[in-house]
Amino acid sequence: MSVVTVPTRQTPFRRPSAEHGLVSWLTTVDHKRIGILYGITAFAFFVIGGVEALLMRVQLARPDGRVLDAEIYNQIFTMHGLTMIFLVVMPLSAAFFNYLVPLMIGARDVAFPRLNAFSYWAFLFGGLFLYSSFFLGGAPNCGWFCYEPLGVVEVGNNNSFYALGLQIAGIGSLVASVNFITTIINLRAPGMSLMRMPVFVWMTLVVSFLLLFALPVLAIGLFQLTFDRLFATHFFDMAAGGDPVLWQHMFWLFGHPEVYVLILPAMGIVSEVLPVFSRKPLFGYPAIVFAGVAIAFIGFGVWAHHMFAVGLGPVANSAFAIS
């Protein structure tokens, strides 16, 4: 009687394993990990911005406070605004965009994973560059809006950090917006038309277009500010024929759409969370989608309502008051 031997089961190929450790996070191009990095970094800046707010509150808690002198107060005031807008709320939105959008549209990742990683590192280095100013002669002290000619005439390099730091962070936001637009338009699962996308994906698309059109306007103003400070070009120097109101136009042509860059992602999140936990479908889906698009479109036409005190004249003031 012969004995039949059963060969043992062997795996001819080793299953690939994901990298682990710090290096894997520093070199990742995975949309989920990049979303987590955005969230953690934004929370760290949130803590810093909270400390800055606390310092201002303590200074203002009683008359003639001695916690901060006038110059340091201006720096803390400016950096708090820059931090909360550019380094907290915007990257928190980017954290949700990165983590959720590919999952919600059935894509394996964003369209350009390496560009996605670059956007995160540009945001991080822009924030670190801004905060390095505290150790290199003083932080920006002209307010988060940096009205001219205050940003130009200020002695020192404080406001050069403002111009260059926002340029670096803005590049990250700009390439991220291109990435999300391309992802949402081209990588949706079969059968997912635009009007079948989740509302949060729609809001991501709207915000991405807002950034795509608004950030270059700010970039031009920041370039002019940089050249005024470093090369005496006098774009905003009235004594030399410049126009300080030009800065306000360019800043608020970015700054008002920026309001909706900050709030539309939250509206999208609410529009996803409420139907799930109320166990009812979203009422008026097309109206909500078109309302988000309309908000973005109209938001580009109302910027001068931030500028009623600069002497635009009764016609312009009336037009923007109505708008």
Short mmCIF file of C-alpha atoms in Angstrom, two decimals:
data_model
loop_
_atom_site.label_atom_id
_atom_site.label_comp_id
_atom_site.label_asym_id
_atom_site.label_seq_id
_atom_site.Cartn_x
_atom_site.Cartn_y
_atom_site.Cartn_z
CA MET A 1 0.00 0.00 0.00
CA SER A 2 1.54 3.26 -1.13
CA VAL A 3 1.51 6.37 0.99
CA VAL A 4 0.39 9.59 -0.69
CA THR A 5 2.21 12.63 0.57
CA VAL A 6 0.38 15.97 0.41
CA PRO A 7 2.72 18.83 -0.39
CA THR A 8 2.67 21.69 2.06
CA ARG A 9 1.10 24.91 0.84
CA GLN A 10 3.69 27.52 0.08
CA THR A 11 3.25 31.14 -0.94
CA PRO A 12 5.49 31.79 -3.90
CA PHE A 13 5.18 35.56 -3.62
CA ARG A 14 5.53 37.68 -0.50
CA ARG A 15 2.62 39.99 0.05
CA PRO A 16 3.79 43.59 -0.09
CA SER A 17 3.57 45.44 3.20
CA ALA A 18 3.06 49.12 3.74
CA GLU A 19 5.92 51.20 5.03
CA HIS A 20 5.79 52.24 8.64
CA GLY A 21 7.42 54.86 10.77
CA LEU A 22 8.19 58.54 10.44
CA VAL A 23 9.77 58.28 6.99
CA SER A 24 6.59 56.79 5.56
CA TRP A 25 4.64 59.84 6.79
CA LEU A 26 7.21 62.30 5.48
CA THR A 27 7.22 60.71 2.02
CA THR A 28 3.56 59.69 1.71
CA VAL A 29 1.42 60.51 -1.29
CA ASP A 30 -1.67 58.72 0.06
CA HIS A 31 -4.68 61.03 0.22
CA LYS A 32 -5.81 59.74 3.64
CA ARG A 33 -2.41 60.28 5.24
CA ILE A 34 -2.09 63.72 3.69
CA GLY A 35 -5.54 64.55 5.06
CA ILE A 36 -4.42 63.45 8.52
CA LEU A 37 -1.23 65.54 8.21
CA TYR A 38 -3.32 68.57 7.25
CA GLY A 39 -5.58 68.02 10.25
CA ILE A 40 -2.80 67.54 12.80
CA THR A 41 -0.82 70.52 11.52
CA ALA A 42 -3.89 72.74 11.47
CA PHE A 43 -4.68 71.73 15.06
CA ALA A 44 -1.13 72.60 16.12
CA PHE A 45 -1.48 76.05 14.55
CA PHE A 46 -4.91 76.32 16.20
CA VAL A 47 -3.29 75.89 19.61
CA ILE A 48 -0.70 78.54 18.75
CA GLY A 49 -3.41 80.90 17.53
CA GLY A 50 -5.36 80.27 20.72
CA VAL A 51 -2.34 81.20 22.83
CA GLU A 52 -2.02 84.42 20.81
CA ALA A 53 -5.70 85.19 21.43
CA LEU A 54 -5.19 84.52 25.14
CA LEU A 55 -2.25 86.94 25.26
CA MET A 56 -4.35 89.66 23.62
CA ARG A 57 -7.24 89.05 26.03
CA VAL A 58 -4.95 89.22 29.02
CA GLN A 59 -3.45 92.46 27.72
CA LEU A 60 -6.93 93.97 27.29
CA ALA A 61 -8.34 92.59 30.54
CA ARG A 62 -7.63 95.82 32.40
CA PRO A 63 -6.59 99.36 31.46
CA ASP A 64 -2.86 100.02 30.98
CA GLY A 65 -2.01 96.33 30.71
CA ARG A 66 1.67 95.48 30.90
CA VAL A 67 1.63 91.97 29.44
CA LEU A 68 2.53 93.06 25.88
CA ASP A 69 4.04 96.30 24.67
CA ALA A 70 2.46 98.05 21.69
CA GLU A 71 4.80 96.59 19.06
CA ILE A 72 4.51 93.00 20.28
CA TYR A 73 0.74 93.42 20.54
CA ASN A 74 0.56 94.44 16.87
CA GLN A 75 2.64 91.40 15.93
CA ILE A 76 0.51 89.00 17.99
CA PHE A 77 -2.67 90.59 16.61
CA THR A 78 -1.47 90.16 13.01
CA MET A 79 -0.17 86.62 13.44
CA HIS A 80 -3.36 85.52 15.19
CA GLY A 81 -5.44 86.61 12.20
CA LEU A 82 -3.07 85.05 9.66
CA THR A 83 -2.92 81.84 11.68
CA MET A 84 -6.64 81.34 12.15
CA ILE A 85 -7.51 82.06 8.51
CA PHE A 86 -4.61 80.69 6.48
CA LEU A 87 -3.11 78.11 8.83
CA VAL A 88 -6.16 76.70 10.66
CA VAL A 89 -9.53 76.94 8.92
CA MET A 90 -8.30 76.57 5.33
CA PRO A 91 -6.09 73.52 6.06
CA LEU A 92 -8.83 71.96 8.22
CA SER A 93 -11.06 72.12 5.16
CA ALA A 94 -8.22 70.64 3.10
CA ALA A 95 -7.96 67.80 5.63
CA PHE A 96 -11.60 66.84 5.00
CA PHE A 97 -11.20 67.34 1.24
CA ASN A 98 -8.19 65.05 1.07
CA TYR A 99 -9.55 62.31 3.29
CA LEU A 100 -13.15 62.18 2.09
CA VAL A 101 -13.51 63.37 -1.50
CA PRO A 102 -11.78 60.39 -3.22
CA LEU A 103 -13.82 58.01 -1.03
CA MET A 104 -17.09 59.81 -1.78
CA ILE A 105 -16.63 59.78 -5.55
CA GLY A 106 -15.20 56.25 -5.77
CA ALA A 107 -11.67 57.25 -6.79
CA ARG A 108 -8.51 55.43 -5.69
CA ASP A 109 -6.77 58.71 -4.89
CA VAL A 110 -6.64 62.30 -6.07
CA ALA A 111 -5.63 62.94 -9.68
CA PHE A 112 -2.10 64.07 -8.81
CA PRO A 113 -0.91 62.42 -5.58
CA ARG A 114 2.58 63.94 -5.60
CA LEU A 115 1.17 67.40 -6.25
CA ASN A 116 -1.15 66.75 -3.32
CA ALA A 117 1.84 66.03 -1.08
CA PHE A 118 3.56 69.17 -2.39
CA SER A 119 0.51 71.27 -1.45
CA TYR A 120 0.75 70.08 2.16
CA TRP A 121 4.47 70.79 2.45
CA ALA A 122 4.03 74.23 0.84
CA PHE A 123 1.35 75.04 3.43
CA LEU A 124 3.55 73.79 6.28
CA PHE A 125 6.67 75.66 5.17
CA GLY A 126 4.64 78.81 4.53
CA GLY A 127 3.40 78.68 8.12
CA LEU A 128 6.86 77.93 9.50
CA PHE A 129 8.32 80.77 7.43
CA LEU A 130 5.75 83.18 8.87
CA TYR A 131 6.51 82.10 12.43
CA SER A 132 10.28 82.19 11.89
CA SER A 133 9.85 85.98 11.74
CA PHE A 134 9.52 86.04 15.55
CA PHE A 135 13.15 84.90 15.75
CA LEU A 136 14.46 86.99 12.85
CA GLY A 137 13.69 90.55 13.85
CA GLY A 138 9.94 90.57 14.45
CA ALA A 139 6.68 89.19 13.07
CA PRO A 140 4.37 91.01 10.63
CA ASN A 141 2.67 93.89 12.41
CA CYS A 142 0.30 95.41 9.81
CA GLY A 143 -2.84 93.36 10.54
CA TRP A 144 -3.88 90.27 8.60
CA PHE A 145 -5.13 92.64 5.85
CA CYS A 146 -1.84 94.63 5.86
CA TYR A 147 -3.36 97.86 4.55
CA GLU A 148 -0.93 99.94 2.55
CA PRO A 149 1.17 101.99 2.81
CA LEU A 150 1.56 100.67 6.37
CA GLY A 151 3.04 97.40 5.13
CA VAL A 152 5.59 99.25 2.98
CA VAL A 153 6.79 102.05 5.26
CA GLU A 154 7.28 99.86 8.33
CA VAL A 155 10.99 99.64 9.12
CA GLY A 156 12.51 96.15 9.30
CA ASN A 157 11.72 92.88 7.59
CA ASN A 158 8.49 92.16 9.49
CA ASN A 159 6.11 92.61 6.59
CA SER A 160 8.42 91.01 4.05
CA PHE A 161 7.71 87.80 5.96
CA TYR A 162 4.00 88.56 5.47
CA ALA A 163 4.34 88.88 1.70
CA LEU A 164 6.62 85.88 1.15
CA GLY A 165 4.98 83.58 3.72
CA LEU A 166 1.52 84.03 2.21
CA GLN A 167 2.97 83.48 -1.26
CA ILE A 168 4.40 80.12 -0.19
CA ALA A 169 1.20 78.98 1.54
CA GLY A 170 -0.88 80.33 -1.35
CA ILE A 171 1.02 78.22 -3.87
CA GLY A 172 0.06 75.14 -1.85
CA SER A 173 -3.62 76.12 -1.86
CA LEU A 174 -3.54 76.94 -5.57
CA VAL A 175 -2.12 73.60 -6.69
CA ALA A 176 -4.48 71.78 -4.31
CA SER A 177 -7.45 73.51 -5.94
CA VAL A 178 -6.28 72.39 -9.40
CA ASN A 179 -5.88 68.87 -8.03
CA PHE A 180 -9.38 68.67 -6.57
CA ILE A 181 -11.04 70.16 -9.65
CA THR A 182 -9.30 67.60 -11.86
CA THR A 183 -10.13 64.77 -9.45
CA ILE A 184 -13.82 65.59 -9.16
CA ILE A 185 -14.36 66.17 -12.87
CA ASN A 186 -12.38 63.18 -14.17
CA LEU A 187 -12.25 60.46 -11.51
CA ARG A 188 -15.88 59.97 -10.47
CA ALA A 189 -17.15 56.39 -10.39
CA PRO A 190 -19.17 55.22 -13.41
CA GLY A 191 -22.74 56.42 -13.12
CA MET A 192 -21.97 59.28 -10.72
CA SER A 193 -23.06 62.33 -12.67
CA LEU A 194 -22.45 65.81 -11.32
CA MET A 195 -25.97 66.02 -9.95
CA ARG A 196 -25.52 62.73 -8.13
CA MET A 197 -22.41 63.81 -6.26
CA PRO A 198 -22.63 64.33 -2.50
CA VAL A 199 -23.14 67.96 -1.50
CA PHE A 200 -19.78 67.99 0.27
CA VAL A 201 -18.06 67.11 -3.02
CA TRP A 202 -19.95 69.94 -4.70
CA MET A 203 -18.80 72.37 -2.04
CA THR A 204 -15.23 71.13 -2.50
CA LEU A 205 -15.51 71.83 -6.22
CA VAL A 206 -16.94 75.31 -5.63
CA VAL A 207 -14.25 76.18 -3.07
CA SER A 208 -11.54 74.93 -5.42
CA PHE A 209 -12.76 77.25 -8.18
CA LEU A 210 -12.93 80.13 -5.69
CA LEU A 211 -9.30 79.58 -4.74
CA LEU A 212 -8.27 79.13 -8.37
CA PHE A 213 -9.62 82.56 -9.32
CA ALA A 214 -9.07 84.50 -6.07
CA LEU A 215 -5.56 83.49 -5.02
CA PRO A 216 -3.80 84.88 -8.13
CA VAL A 217 -5.28 88.31 -7.34
CA LEU A 218 -3.77 88.21 -3.86
CA ALA A 219 -0.51 86.91 -5.33
CA ILE A 220 -0.24 89.97 -7.58
CA GLY A 221 -0.77 92.27 -4.59
CA LEU A 222 1.84 90.37 -2.57
CA PHE A 223 4.33 90.60 -5.44
CA GLN A 224 3.76 94.36 -5.59
CA LEU A 225 4.16 94.64 -1.83
CA THR A 226 7.41 92.65 -2.01
CA PHE A 227 8.76 94.84 -4.81
CA ASP A 228 7.72 98.02 -2.95
CA ARG A 229 9.57 96.87 0.15
CA LEU A 230 12.69 95.46 -1.49
CA PHE A 231 13.09 97.41 -4.74
CA ALA A 232 11.29 100.75 -4.13
CA THR A 233 8.81 100.32 -6.97
CA HIS A 234 6.18 102.61 -5.30
CA PHE A 235 3.05 100.73 -6.34
CA PHE A 236 1.34 101.84 -3.13
CA ASP A 237 3.28 105.04 -2.34
CA MET A 238 0.97 107.98 -3.00
CA ALA A 239 3.84 110.49 -2.78
CA ALA A 240 5.49 108.75 -5.73
CA GLY A 241 2.33 108.36 -7.79
CA GLY A 242 1.19 105.04 -6.35
CA ASP A 243 -2.27 104.16 -5.05
CA PRO A 244 -2.69 102.55 -1.61
CA VAL A 245 -6.37 101.86 -2.38
CA LEU A 246 -5.19 99.52 -5.15
CA TRP A 247 -4.00 97.13 -2.44
CA GLN A 248 -7.42 97.15 -0.82
CA HIS A 249 -9.11 96.32 -4.13
CA MET A 250 -6.80 93.37 -4.75
CA PHE A 251 -6.86 92.16 -1.17
CA TRP A 252 -10.64 92.20 -0.85
CA LEU A 253 -11.16 90.79 -4.34
CA PHE A 254 -9.45 87.81 -2.75
CA GLY A 255 -10.66 88.39 0.80
CA HIS A 256 -14.38 88.30 0.17
CA PRO A 257 -14.38 85.02 -1.77
CA GLU A 258 -12.12 83.82 1.04
CA VAL A 259 -15.10 84.17 3.39
CA TYR A 260 -16.88 81.49 1.35
CA VAL A 261 -13.73 79.40 1.08
CA LEU A 262 -13.98 79.17 4.87
CA ILE A 263 -17.72 78.59 5.27
CA LEU A 264 -18.82 76.49 2.26
CA PRO A 265 -16.98 73.32 3.42
CA ALA A 266 -18.82 73.56 6.75
CA MET A 267 -22.12 73.96 4.90
CA GLY A 268 -21.26 70.85 2.89
CA ILE A 269 -20.49 68.88 6.04
CA VAL A 270 -23.78 69.92 7.63
CA SER A 271 -25.61 68.93 4.44
CA GLU A 272 -24.13 65.44 4.73
CA VAL A 273 -24.46 64.91 8.48
CA LEU A 274 -28.07 66.03 8.96
CA PRO A 275 -29.67 63.65 6.40
CA VAL A 276 -27.74 60.69 7.83
CA PHE A 277 -28.69 61.20 11.44
CA SER A 278 -32.24 62.37 10.76
CA ARG A 279 -32.65 59.36 8.45
CA LYS A 280 -34.31 61.52 5.83
CA PRO A 281 -33.06 62.43 2.36
CA LEU A 282 -31.73 65.93 1.82
CA PHE A 283 -34.59 68.20 0.80
CA GLY A 284 -33.94 70.39 -2.24
CA TYR A 285 -30.63 68.91 -3.35
CA PRO A 286 -30.48 70.84 -6.67
CA ALA A 287 -31.36 74.11 -4.92
CA ILE A 288 -28.62 73.62 -2.33
CA VAL A 289 -26.06 72.83 -5.03
CA PHE A 290 -26.99 75.83 -7.17
CA ALA A 291 -27.09 78.03 -4.07
CA GLY A 292 -23.48 77.11 -3.34
CA VAL A 293 -22.49 77.93 -6.91
CA ALA A 294 -24.42 81.22 -6.77
CA ILE A 295 -22.78 82.19 -3.49
CA ALA A 296 -19.37 81.71 -5.09
CA PHE A 297 -20.32 83.66 -8.23
CA ILE A 298 -21.90 86.60 -6.40
CA GLY A 299 -19.07 86.62 -3.85
CA PHE A 300 -16.73 87.96 -6.51
CA GLY A 301 -18.91 91.00 -7.12
CA VAL A 302 -19.25 92.51 -3.66
CA TRP A 303 -15.65 93.05 -2.50
CA ALA A 304 -15.86 96.85 -2.14
CA HIS A 305 -18.39 96.65 0.69
CA HIS A 306 -15.21 96.33 2.78
CA MET A 307 -14.11 99.74 1.46
CA PHE A 308 -16.97 102.19 2.04
CA ALA A 309 -14.67 104.57 3.95
CA VAL A 310 -11.93 104.99 1.31
CA GLY A 311 -13.70 107.54 -0.92
CA LEU A 312 -14.80 105.46 -3.90
CA GLY A 313 -17.61 107.90 -4.60
CA PRO A 314 -21.41 107.74 -4.34
CA VAL A 315 -21.95 105.65 -7.49
CA ALA A 316 -19.55 102.88 -6.49
CA ASN A 317 -20.70 102.97 -2.87
CA SER A 318 -24.36 102.67 -3.94
CA ALA A 319 -23.64 99.84 -6.37
CA PHE A 320 -21.74 97.79 -3.83
CA ALA A 321 -24.26 98.57 -1.08
CA ILE A 322 -27.02 97.16 -3.30
CA SER A 323 -24.93 94.15 -4.32
#
